[in-house]
Short mmCIF file of C-alpha atoms in Angstrom, two decimals:
data_model
loop_
_atom_site.label_atom_id
_atom_site.label_comp_id
_atom_site.label_asym_id
_atom_site.label_seq_id
_atom_site.Cartn_x
_atom_site.Cartn_y
_atom_site.Cartn_z
CA UNK A 144 -8.46 -21.89 -7.42
CA UNK A 145 -4.81 -20.74 -7.42
CA UNK A 146 -5.05 -17.98 -5.17
CA UNK A 147 -4.93 -19.16 -1.40
CA UNK A 148 -6.46 -16.31 -0.15
CA UNK A 149 -9.37 -18.37 -0.83
CA UNK A 150 -8.57 -20.84 1.20
CA UNK A 151 -8.40 -19.58 4.28
CA UNK A 152 -10.52 -20.33 7.35
CA UNK A 153 -12.23 -18.10 9.43
CA UNK A 154 -10.60 -16.13 12.00
CA UNK A 155 -11.58 -17.65 15.80
CA UNK A 156 -9.81 -14.61 17.38
CA UNK A 157 -12.00 -12.33 19.20
CA UNK A 158 -11.42 -8.35 20.15
CA UNK A 159 -12.60 -5.66 21.40
CA UNK A 160 -11.04 -2.67 20.72
CA UNK A 161 -12.00 0.43 22.93
CA UNK A 162 -12.59 3.79 21.29
CA UNK A 163 -9.66 6.05 22.26
CA UNK A 164 -9.93 9.56 22.16
CA UNK A 165 -8.17 11.22 19.80
CA UNK A 166 -6.99 13.20 16.27
CA UNK A 167 -3.45 12.61 15.58
CA UNK A 168 -3.40 9.39 13.31
CA UNK A 169 -5.80 6.79 11.49
CA UNK A 170 -4.59 3.31 9.87
CA UNK A 171 -7.06 2.75 7.16
CA UNK A 172 -7.98 -0.62 5.56
CA UNK A 173 -9.67 0.10 2.21
CA UNK A 174 -11.96 -2.73 0.93
CA UNK A 175 -13.14 -3.22 -2.47
CA UNK A 176 -15.96 -5.16 -4.42
CA UNK A 177 -13.60 -6.76 -7.16
CA UNK A 178 -10.99 -8.42 -4.51
CA UNK A 179 -14.19 -8.75 -1.60
CA UNK A 180 -13.98 -12.62 -2.50
CA UNK A 181 -10.44 -12.84 -0.76
CA UNK A 182 -10.28 -9.35 1.25
CA UNK A 183 -13.39 -10.89 3.90
CA UNK A 184 -10.95 -13.70 4.09
CA UNK A 185 -7.90 -11.94 4.95
CA UNK A 186 -9.27 -8.81 7.08
CA UNK A 187 -9.67 -10.36 10.26
CA UNK A 188 -6.03 -12.19 10.64
CA UNK A 189 -4.97 -8.34 9.00
CA UNK A 190 -6.71 -6.48 12.43
CA UNK A 191 -6.00 -9.90 15.23
CA UNK A 192 -2.70 -9.52 14.07
CA UNK A 193 -2.20 -5.73 14.11
CA UNK A 194 -4.89 -5.10 17.03
CA UNK A 195 -2.73 -7.87 19.19
CA UNK A 196 0.58 -7.68 18.52
CA UNK A 197 1.65 -4.00 17.64
CA UNK A 198 0.32 -0.34 19.64
CA UNK A 199 -1.94 0.83 17.91
CA UNK A 200 -4.29 0.97 20.34
CA UNK A 201 -2.85 1.93 23.09
CA UNK A 202 -0.85 5.23 21.02
CA UNK A 203 -4.31 6.75 20.06
CA UNK A 204 -4.35 5.28 16.43
CA UNK A 205 -7.60 4.55 15.04
CA UNK A 206 -8.46 1.84 13.02
CA UNK A 207 -11.02 2.76 9.77
CA UNK A 208 -12.28 0.22 7.01
CA UNK A 209 -12.93 2.05 4.13
CA UNK A 210 -15.23 -0.66 1.75
CA UNK A 211 -17.91 0.11 -1.79
CA UNK A 212 -21.14 -0.42 -2.06
CA UNK A 213 -22.28 -3.32 -1.36
CA UNK A 214 -19.14 -5.32 0.88
CA UNK A 215 -20.89 -4.10 3.84
CA UNK A 216 -22.44 -6.69 5.42
CA UNK A 217 -19.66 -9.49 3.88
CA UNK A 218 -17.61 -7.42 6.18
CA UNK A 219 -19.70 -7.39 8.66
CA UNK A 220 -20.49 -10.49 8.77
CA UNK A 221 -16.40 -11.44 8.35
CA UNK A 222 -15.93 -9.24 11.84
CA UNK A 223 -17.82 -10.47 13.47
CA UNK A 224 -15.93 -12.10 16.35
CA UNK A 225 -14.40 -8.35 16.38
CA UNK A 226 -15.91 -5.72 18.02
CA UNK A 227 -15.16 -2.79 16.30
CA UNK A 228 -16.31 0.80 18.30
CA UNK A 229 -19.04 2.82 16.02
CA UNK A 230 -17.84 4.15 12.56
CA UNK A 231 -14.88 2.06 11.82
CA UNK A 232 -17.15 0.76 8.51
CA UNK A 233 -17.12 3.92 6.27
CA UNK A 234 -18.83 3.62 2.53
CA UNK A 235 -15.85 5.14 -0.33
CA UNK A 236 -17.59 8.00 -2.25
CA UNK A 237 -17.46 6.79 -5.49
CA UNK A 238 -18.36 10.72 -6.36
CA UNK A 239 -15.64 11.89 -3.91
CA UNK A 240 -13.41 14.15 -5.84
CA UNK A 241 -9.93 13.46 -2.73
CA UNK A 242 -7.87 11.48 -4.41
CA UNK A 243 -6.47 10.65 -0.86
CA UNK A 244 -8.60 9.97 1.52
CA UNK A 245 -9.51 12.29 4.74
CA UNK A 246 -11.47 12.82 7.78
CA UNK A 247 -14.17 15.09 8.96
CA UNK A 248 -15.49 17.95 7.40
CA UNK A 249 -12.46 19.72 7.39
CA UNK A 250 -10.15 17.14 6.53
CA UNK A 251 -8.20 17.83 9.78
CA UNK A 252 -9.94 15.52 12.31
CA UNK A 253 -6.46 13.38 11.68
CA UNK A 254 -2.75 14.94 11.80
CA UNK A 255 -1.85 12.15 9.30
CA UNK A 256 -3.74 8.85 7.77
CA UNK A 257 -1.57 5.83 6.58
CA UNK A 258 -3.56 3.43 4.33
CA UNK A 259 -2.78 -0.39 4.95
CA UNK A 260 -3.21 -2.80 2.56
CA UNK A 261 -5.00 -5.61 4.18
CA UNK A 262 -2.75 -8.56 3.08
CA UNK A 263 0.15 -6.88 5.34
CA UNK A 264 0.00 -8.76 9.46
CA UNK A 265 1.25 -7.52 11.73
CA UNK A 266 3.85 -10.05 14.43
CA UNK A 267 5.13 -10.97 17.58
CA UNK A 268 8.53 -12.06 18.09
CA UNK A 269 8.94 -15.28 18.42
CA UNK A 270 12.31 -16.40 19.87
CA UNK A 271 13.57 -18.53 22.52
CA UNK A 272 13.68 -15.52 24.82
CA UNK A 273 11.07 -16.43 27.42
CA UNK A 274 9.33 -13.03 27.45
CA UNK A 275 9.82 -12.95 23.06
CA UNK A 276 6.01 -13.03 23.14
CA UNK A 277 5.58 -9.84 24.53
CA UNK A 278 7.62 -7.98 22.51
CA UNK A 279 5.91 -6.20 20.36
CA UNK A 280 5.21 -4.12 16.35
CA UNK A 281 6.23 -0.53 17.22
CA UNK A 282 3.54 0.02 14.84
CA UNK A 283 1.86 3.20 16.60
CA UNK A 284 4.50 4.56 17.31
CA UNK A 285 6.90 5.01 14.04
CA UNK A 286 3.02 6.30 13.03
CA UNK A 287 2.66 8.77 15.28
CA UNK A 288 6.70 10.03 15.21
CA UNK A 289 6.04 10.35 11.72
CA UNK A 290 5.32 13.28 9.83
CA UNK A 291 5.54 13.99 6.44
CA UNK A 292 5.77 11.27 3.78
CA UNK A 293 6.31 8.01 4.21
CA UNK A 294 6.20 4.85 2.26
CA UNK A 295 6.90 0.93 2.46
CA UNK A 296 7.57 -2.62 0.17
CA UNK A 297 8.94 -0.22 -2.46
CA UNK A 298 9.00 -1.13 -5.65
CA UNK A 299 8.06 -0.20 -9.59
CA UNK A 300 5.21 1.40 -10.21
CA UNK A 301 3.37 -0.97 -12.82
CA UNK A 302 3.75 0.63 -16.09
CA UNK A 303 7.79 0.37 -15.03
CA UNK A 304 9.64 -2.67 -16.59
CA UNK A 305 13.48 -2.31 -16.33
CA UNK A 306 13.06 -4.65 -20.21
CA UNK A 307 11.85 -2.01 -21.53
CA UNK A 308 13.23 1.10 -20.29
CA UNK A 309 15.23 2.20 -23.40
CA UNK A 310 11.54 2.40 -24.71
CA UNK A 311 10.87 4.45 -21.98
CA UNK A 312 13.67 7.00 -22.39
CA UNK A 313 13.89 7.13 -26.32
CA UNK A 314 10.76 6.07 -26.77
CA UNK A 315 11.42 7.97 -30.44
CA UNK A 316 13.84 5.64 -31.64
CA UNK A 317 12.12 3.59 -34.48
CA UNK A 318 11.14 0.29 -33.79
CA UNK A 319 12.85 -3.22 -35.64
CA UNK A 320 11.71 -6.47 -36.43
CA UNK A 321 14.15 -9.44 -35.06
CA UNK A 322 14.29 -12.56 -35.87
CA UNK A 323 12.85 -12.55 -39.61
CA UNK A 324 9.77 -11.34 -40.99
CA UNK A 325 6.83 -14.32 -38.95
CA UNK A 326 3.96 -13.67 -38.43
CA UNK A 327 4.99 -14.16 -35.12
CA UNK A 328 7.70 -11.65 -35.20
CA UNK A 329 5.28 -9.01 -36.37
CA UNK A 330 2.51 -10.55 -33.83
CA UNK A 331 4.94 -9.70 -30.48
CA UNK A 332 5.68 -6.26 -32.58
CA UNK A 333 2.76 -5.55 -32.91
CA UNK A 334 2.00 -6.14 -28.43
CA UNK A 335 5.15 -4.13 -28.38
CA UNK A 336 3.83 -0.84 -29.85
CA UNK A 337 1.09 -1.02 -28.38
CA UNK A 338 2.54 -1.34 -25.13
CA UNK A 339 4.66 1.20 -26.32
CA UNK A 340 2.13 3.59 -27.01
CA UNK A 341 0.58 3.12 -23.71
CA UNK A 342 3.40 4.02 -21.98
CA UNK A 343 4.27 7.28 -23.69
CA UNK A 344 0.97 9.22 -23.22
CA UNK A 345 1.44 7.32 -19.49
CA UNK A 346 5.21 8.90 -19.85
CA UNK A 347 4.16 12.10 -21.29
CA UNK A 348 0.71 13.12 -18.98
CA UNK A 349 3.05 12.07 -16.08
CA UNK A 350 6.05 15.15 -17.40
CA UNK A 351 3.01 17.31 -17.97
CA UNK A 352 2.30 16.65 -14.08
CA UNK A 353 5.53 17.51 -13.04
CA UNK A 354 6.96 20.27 -15.46
CA UNK A 355 3.95 21.25 -17.36
CA UNK A 356 3.28 21.75 -21.05
CA UNK A 357 6.47 22.48 -22.52
CA UNK A 358 8.91 19.92 -20.53
CA UNK A 359 10.34 19.04 -23.63
CA UNK A 360 11.45 22.69 -24.45
CA UNK A 361 12.83 22.60 -21.07
CA UNK A 362 14.33 19.22 -21.75
CA UNK A 363 13.00 17.68 -18.76
CA UNK A 364 11.72 14.34 -18.84
CA UNK A 365 10.62 11.78 -15.10
CA UNK A 366 11.77 8.62 -16.45
CA UNK A 367 15.25 9.56 -15.16
CA UNK A 368 14.39 9.30 -12.25
CA UNK A 369 11.58 6.80 -12.04
CA UNK A 370 14.61 4.62 -13.03
CA UNK A 371 17.00 5.49 -10.38
CA UNK A 372 17.55 2.83 -8.59
CA UNK A 373 19.59 4.35 -6.02
CA UNK A 374 17.03 6.46 -5.05
CA UNK A 375 13.30 4.78 -3.72
CA UNK A 376 11.39 7.68 -3.55
CA UNK A 377 10.35 6.62 -7.56
CA UNK A 378 10.10 3.47 -6.98
CA UNK A 379 6.99 3.87 -4.53
CA UNK A 380 4.76 0.88 -3.78
CA UNK A 381 1.36 2.86 -2.23
CA UNK A 382 0.17 -0.38 -0.23
CA UNK A 383 1.62 0.95 2.87
CA UNK A 384 1.49 5.12 2.53
CA UNK A 385 1.64 7.94 5.61
CA UNK A 386 1.20 11.39 4.85
CA UNK A 387 0.35 13.89 6.66
CA UNK A 388 -3.75 15.88 5.94
CA UNK A 389 -2.32 19.04 6.01
CA UNK A 390 -0.30 18.36 2.86
CA UNK A 391 -2.96 16.76 1.08
CA UNK A 392 -6.19 19.00 2.45
CA UNK A 393 -3.98 22.04 0.63
CA UNK A 394 -5.47 24.31 -2.15
CA UNK A 395 -2.65 23.44 -4.06
CA UNK A 396 -2.76 19.73 -4.14
CA UNK A 397 -5.95 19.57 -3.87
CA UNK A 398 -6.64 21.39 -7.38
CA UNK A 399 -3.69 19.51 -8.45
CA UNK A 400 -4.24 15.47 -7.87
CA UNK A 401 -7.88 15.35 -9.57
CA UNK A 402 -6.39 16.40 -13.65
CA UNK A 403 -3.92 13.24 -12.23
CA UNK A 404 -5.13 10.32 -10.21
CA UNK A 405 -5.04 8.65 -13.55
CA UNK A 406 -1.76 7.99 -13.57
CA UNK A 407 -2.24 5.53 -11.01
CA UNK A 408 -1.79 6.69 -6.53
CA UNK A 409 1.80 5.27 -6.81
CA UNK A 410 2.22 8.05 -9.36
CA UNK A 411 0.45 10.61 -8.38
CA UNK A 412 2.35 10.46 -4.97
CA UNK A 413 5.85 10.63 -6.86
CA UNK A 414 5.31 12.45 -9.02
CA UNK A 415 3.91 14.91 -6.48
CA UNK A 416 7.33 14.83 -4.88
CA UNK A 417 9.19 15.34 -7.36
CA UNK A 418 7.27 18.52 -8.35
CA UNK A 419 7.35 19.51 -5.00
CA UNK A 420 11.29 18.26 -4.70
CA UNK A 421 9.95 16.06 -1.67
CA UNK A 422 11.05 12.94 -0.22
CA UNK A 423 9.40 10.09 1.47
CA UNK A 424 10.23 7.85 4.74
CA UNK A 425 10.89 4.57 4.36
CA UNK A 426 9.01 3.13 6.73
CA UNK A 427 11.19 -0.41 6.94
CA UNK A 428 14.25 1.71 8.36
CA UNK A 429 12.54 1.96 11.44
CA UNK A 430 10.03 -0.81 10.80
CA UNK A 431 10.76 -4.77 10.28
CA UNK A 432 9.11 -5.63 6.79
CA UNK A 433 9.10 -9.27 5.36
CA UNK A 434 7.72 -9.78 1.68
CA UNK A 435 6.00 -12.64 3.61
CA UNK A 436 6.02 -14.95 6.18
CA UNK A 437 9.38 -16.32 8.24
CA UNK A 438 9.67 -17.54 11.51
CA UNK A 439 11.81 -14.67 13.83
CA UNK A 440 13.01 -13.05 16.60
CA UNK A 441 11.82 -10.10 15.48
CA UNK A 442 8.78 -7.97 15.55
CA UNK A 443 7.59 -7.69 11.72
CA UNK A 444 4.91 -6.87 9.40
CA UNK A 445 4.64 -9.90 6.69
CA UNK A 446 3.10 -8.98 3.76
CA UNK A 447 1.13 -12.31 3.20
CA UNK A 448 -0.05 -12.05 -0.69
CA UNK A 449 2.33 -14.32 -1.67
CA UNK A 450 2.58 -16.11 1.09
CA UNK A 451 2.26 -20.30 0.62
CA UNK A 452 -0.10 -23.39 2.83
CA UNK A 453 2.34 -23.78 5.29
CA UNK A 454 3.89 -20.24 5.77
CA UNK A 455 0.10 -19.17 6.40
CA UNK A 456 -0.75 -22.41 8.78
CA UNK A 457 1.92 -21.56 10.08
CA UNK A 458 1.19 -17.05 10.87
CA UNK A 459 -2.34 -18.25 12.03
CA UNK A 460 -0.89 -20.35 14.38
CA UNK A 461 1.21 -18.01 16.00
CA UNK A 462 -1.28 -15.63 16.22
CA UNK A 463 -3.66 -18.12 17.66
CA UNK A 464 -0.93 -18.43 20.27
CA UNK A 465 0.24 -15.04 20.59
CA UNK A 466 -3.85 -13.91 21.92
CA UNK A 467 -2.90 -16.03 24.78
CA UNK A 468 1.01 -15.13 25.69
CA UNK A 469 2.57 -18.56 24.25
CA UNK A 470 5.71 -18.42 22.29
CA UNK A 471 5.81 -21.26 19.04
CA UNK A 472 8.69 -22.61 19.54
#
């Protein structure tokens, strides 16, 4: 079992999250059946970090956990030490045609929604100052004052690979065998051709989504934007995605998005921003985000997916220490 997240111990921390009437921001953690084995172990620590180390509750940001059928009881068992308000755990509607989650009968119960990956843990500062453990991550404040699209943890879309950039941009050029005509080389070429065909199909659909079916006549191609390293808007990884309810609840988006949702959530957003000539605010400009756990003096969000055993141990100790208002020095 190589995935260390499967080996997380049960979270011993107890919390009560008060229900605060508000209509501003919903913070949503999505759970799926395919990853339930590690998500049920990760989720209590994720919530412990958010509740204990950020101002989300104080700022009236409402926590929600969405899940697929068959995972509800496992999630309730995993969260037995965390008393959440009624209605926090909601089941995804398998028949829903909404590409992004909204709340309320008309989709405007909250002004904005933030989708947070279960891998993110929130930590206080642990510096030498006596009050270091009191310094909290201003995540709730940031969410309440972000009015448009916002993302963090930017990376290339999973279809993007710098090694095949030329294949994206110059899809029509022929491929040639290199290194001889051996069976191994032919097999390698065959795999590359399959990958190139998939990318070509994806790229065609993406161009149609942004520019229309006649994009070639217009000499327009989204590939240049997806590989523009100076513009992070097109390198979206929506593991942390914030959006305005009004923005995704318009007839225009509601009609456009379902047709292209098969391209993936991250590229769907990037294509929409490109189509509508908008930009996504980078949440890393206002919240410190680490790729995995580090001991630091500043409050930060850590993406624990790639943390090793030692980092997990330090992180869990820090969460337990901060619950008691003890700085782990």
